[in-house]
Amino acid sequence: ARPGSVLHPPGPVLHPPGPVLHPPGQALLCTPPTRPGPALYSTHQARPCSVLHPPGQALLCTPPTRPDLVLHLYSTHQARPCTPPALPSQDIRNTVGNIPMEWYQDYPHIGYNLDGKKIFKPIRNKDELDEFLDKMENPDYWRTVHDKTTASDIRLSDEQVDLVHRLQKGQFGDVNFNEYEPSVDFFTNEVMIHPVTNRPQDKRSFIPSLIEKEKVSKLVHAIKMGWIKPRKPKETTPQYYDLWAKEDPNAILGRHKMHVPAPKMRLPGHEESYNPPPEYLLTEEERMAWEQQDAEDRKLPFLPQKHSCLRAVPAFSRFIHERFERCLDLYLCPRQRKMRVNVNPEDLIPKLPKPKDLQPFPTTMSLVYIGHSSLVRSISASPTGQWLVSGSDDCTVRFWEVNTGRCMKTLEVGGAVKSVAWNPNPAVCLVAVCFESTVLLLNPGLGDRLVVSSTDQLITSYEPPEEDKEQAVTWALSEGPEHDNGHRLTLTHPKAVKQVVWHGKGDYLASVMPDNSSNLQVLIHQVSKRRTQNPFRKNKGLVQCVSFHPLRPYFFVATQRYVRVYNLIKQELTKKLMTNCKWISSMAIHPGGDNLICGSYDCRLAWFDLDLSTKPYKMLRHHKKALRGVAYHKHYPLFASGADDGSVIICHGMVYNDLLQNPLIVPVKVLKGHQITHDLGVLDVTFHPTQPWVFSSGADATIRLFT
Amino acid sequence: MSQLQTRFFTDNKKYSVDDVPFSIPAASEVQELSNVINKLLEAKNGSHSQIEFDFLVRGQFLRTSLSNHMEAEGISTEDVVEIEYVERFTAPQPEECMMHDDWISSVEADSEWILTGSYDKTARIWSLEGKAVMTVAGHTDVVKDVAWVRRDGLTSLLLTASLDQTILLWEWNSERNKLKARHCCRGHAGSVDTIATDPTRTKFCSGSWDKMLKIWSAVATEEEEEVVVEEPPSRPRKKQKTEQLGLTRTPLMTLSGHNEAVSSVLWLDSEEICSASWDHTIRLWDAETGSVKTTLTGSKVFNHISYSPLCRRLASGSTDRHVRLWDPRSKDGSLVLLSLTSHSGWVTAVKWAPSHEHQLVSGSLDNLVKLWDTRSCKTPLYDVSAHEDKVLCVDWTDSRLMLSGGADNKLYTYRYTACETDAGA
């Protein structure tokens, strides 16, 4: 670049419209092209040319858009900054370059000359009339061009007009250049009479070669000896490229195509932002939870953080660690194709009969027994199936007529009723009720009058034995208004009683007082002799519930995790059943006596076949929440379970007499209806003694009958 | 819009139209058909007033559009469709509401008086206008069923059965409003849930929770030592006193055979007793010999049965929410003729219309009383939703009165206008 000149950067785009780069009145200095190579200037404009010139090539300047710009062609050999032609008296070249001249509209000047001085606009602009007059009067009008950059008219000289004419005709600009110089050929197509050289031909050029002959004879010998086989004839069948060879996994090529792409990394989301939206930031509790979680369990491997600006973001401390893990992932990830076995999911389900074929079982809610004001802990049906007794936390025991839902009787007792049990003997009308540390035997006075009076007789006919033995509970006969209410016997226990259960004959009664630190947890009472005994000398764990075997003298005791079966006559442990449950809640014995179900607080129901094993024959996990009650039907092959999820699940549980055939267990119906109150749903279930109906009592203070 | 060739006919001469085929839009429904008939009748008889009609296509009530009905029943649309029309049964109008002190377990009305049994251990006699006339108190437990025996002028005999295992035979003089307990029928070992008087009005049969049926004499024998019950009773009687109520009577005959509680009993005629039980059977007994003649086996507990001598069908209400019709005489084939399905709770009571061979009324634990026509077994004619609680009993008298009582302590009576055309067909 010449000293003193203002240079523009190369490139066709120089002046983005807008406020940048070219405020008038300011000189613009740009870096000159640093690459070696001659710059090219147009004569009038003194602009550096935009292109770099590889040597040996002719260059063409960016074509001017205006006719007054003259093209100059240089070969690179001669490339040199051209000396400007003889300058007119004043050199008023504008240095602003090829910019829209409107930018200078509002200024008195129109640019800067080579000396950096302002070029002022002519005082008066030509209007149309001036233009016309000029056209009419000026003989040189045709050779006058308007220079926008200087806003002045230039009269072209004769040479310049000639040049324009020549260019318009497509001729070279230089007058002295002859494009039709005569050419001299190196070779000629004419045949000469004299050769270029006169050397005679070699002999070897026309006799056969000995070496070749030797080679040929060797080959001939080898063929004769059979060492070389002649070439097979070419197969005529066309060969095709097997385009799909790699697609077939059974083909050889296909097996090689084991490309498994590397797992993709998740793209960063809003959480990764240095300034995430507030909903992506963790709250204090979430942060605590995040910190307490295992690193593997965390949903996000980092804590989203907010920074005011990108500059404030600290270095990511886990960066190397994370890269390393990613590399490990890529390196250790098993690149193996998973061979998916096509299994019809229905084939995996064991073949069970359809519930439709297993009728009858309860399907719909028919009656709601409304009356209690608090959760109903326990229900029990009378052996005839006409009455139902329920005990509730509102300290009442209610007797209901089954087929109408009528509350026939309400008895207040002195505490929240934990368990009720109707005597299973149809010849005795007694209901055992336990609350706090009392077991109460009630005569509800429902059913056959004869049975009611004979029950009363049975109780009053008791004669105390001669020597009074010390007993764990005190038996007291009720009198007065309590007697009129139906109270008959009161058994005061030393501890809170949780469960009462009758023996099938209706004379024996067992009560449970859960206590982890004592051997006095289970008591067996005999009503007719008013005797009580503690069958166990040792504490084997917290007793949950007990039950009598329906036929044989066995006694089932469920502790937290095990069910122990005792023989009452031999007074020994016969079996210990491992339930695999964390905490047993309830237990029911099949009327046949060989099967048992256990409900547990960890949502499981275990079916034991006592003949089969001490491990559960089946574990049913149909409930979503803790089971509270289980029950068998007396005649129908049905069992039910009630849970805290408010549902009762009815299962078909067929027990066969054939010892070789295992029980058939089919879940048949989910009965819903109870509302969940205080996270408690169904608290107890019991079947109607004769019909395939199930009663369930719930925390919503109702009892429901499903038929 | 496709058209159907139809021909209308009716049994009622008053409303008969010309026996010519009409072209009717296939999508037309009952109302449009009714308008057509009314137009025809008006054209025939200028003084005809608008009457609502119901239409039967091959013995089934039309409830949807004609084309849908024909498609459902599989009737060809090519032929001329024979449509029978009858005057529409007007909706029963609620008339009286009689408040009781407790749940109403049973109701029986005759042409003059209504007898209800209640859970407050009493039975009550009401006039048809809803006036309480008499309280029958004497039982020591819930009155489960009541029945009129006979009426000789102003003196009536009535029966009440109770949970206290007794049936009391009362004599009531409607003029003096005096009530006498004539007999106390003892023998059941469970609550007596149902009683029925035989057509000769000399015997009655009772069914009990103890699975037994017992036949008793309903004739009051004259004795000196009867106890007159003052009206109204000043206080609930004690047990000792009720034991003296009337003369103790023992059953003439005991019919045993049911395996579960007997829920309903009735007389088909003077020699035949029909009983329904919780053991899923309906049994027909010979009242002379006391043997089972026929057993109809269902699949669910029967709550109540009713028999119509007009169409000779038994209707049963059971716990699976259906009303079923049985033919007690049939010896072969399926015994269930029809299931009327629309209730959503146990059907606790059914009763045939005394003067219409197709209509019956049923009450259910879903608080609804439904009026059925057996020619439309999917939808009842009318749903009566007067009760706010379980309906426990319904009755239907000759005197154009339907009654229903339930656990909301209310006895509702409804009046309906019978179409003479259908009566006694």
Coordinates of N, CA and C in Angstrom, one line a residue, chain A residues 18 50 75 118-119 161 172 218-219 234 254 276 278 286 296 335 351 367 407 462 488 506 619 630 665 681 694:
Chain A
G18 N -25.9 0.5 8.4 CA -26.0 0.7 9.9 C -25.0 1.6 10.4
S50 N -9.3 -7.0 -4.4 CA -9.8 -7.9 -3.4 C -9.2 -9.3 -3.4
S75 N -0.8 -9.0 -16.4 CA -0.3 -10.4 -16.1 C 0.5 -10.2 -14.8
K118 N -11.4 17.3 2.8 CA -12.8 17.0 2.4 C -13.0 17.4 1.0
I119 N -13.7 16.6 0.3 CA -14.1 17.0 -1.0 C -15.5 17.5 -0.9
V161 N -12.2 7.5 -24.9 CA -13.3 7.2 -25.7 C -13.0 6.1 -26.6
F172 N -9.1 -5.9 -27.7 CA -8.1 -5.6 -26.6 C -8.0 -4.1 -26.3
K218 N 10.2 -74.3 -21.1 CA 10.0 -74.7 -19.7 C 8.5 -74.8 -19.4
L219 N 7.7 -73.8 -19.9 CA 6.3 -73.9 -19.7 C 5.7 -75.1 -20.3
K234 N -13.9 -69.9 -18.8 CA -14.6 -68.8 -18.1 C -16.1 -69.2 -18.0
G254 N -23.4 -61.5 7.2 CA -24.3 -60.9 8.2 C -23.8 -60.9 9.6
P276 N -30.2 -21.4 35.0 CA -31.5 -22.1 34.7 C -32.7 -21.4 35.2
P278 N -36.0 -20.9 37.3 CA -36.1 -21.2 38.7 C -36.7 -22.6 38.9
E286 N -35.4 -30.8 48.3 CA -34.9 -31.6 47.2 C -33.4 -31.8 47.2
E296 N -25.6 -43.4 42.6 CA -26.1 -44.1 41.5 C -27.6 -43.9 41.3
R335 N -20.9 -54.5 23.8 CA -21.4 -54.3 22.5 C -21.9 -55.6 22.0
K351 N -52.1 -71.8 33.0 CA -53.4 -72.0 32.5 C -54.3 -72.2 33.7
L367 N -75.4 -54.7 50.1 CA -75.9 -54.0 51.3 C -74.8 -53.3 52.0
C407 N -80.0 -52.8 61.9 CA -79.3 -52.9 63.2 C -80.3 -53.3 64.2
Y462 N -73.5 -73.6 86.1 CA -72.1 -73.8 86.5 C -72.0 -73.9 88.0
R488 N -73.1 -61.8 79.9 CA -73.2 -63.1 80.7 C -72.0 -63.3 81.5
G506 N -67.4 -74.9 70.3 CA -68.1 -73.8 70.9 C -67.9 -73.8 72.4
M619 N -47.7 -67.7 47.1 CA -47.7 -66.4 47.6 C -48.5 -65.5 46.7
V630 N -58.2 -62.1 56.5 CA -58.4 -63.1 55.6 C -59.4 -64.1 56.1
I665 N -55.7 -72.4 43.0 CA -56.0 -71.0 43.5 C -56.1 -70.1 42.3
G681 N -58.2 -49.3 55.2 CA -59.2 -49.6 54.2 C -60.1 -50.7 54.9
V694 N -69.8 -62.3 51.0 CA -68.7 -61.9 51.9 C -69.0 -60.6 52.6

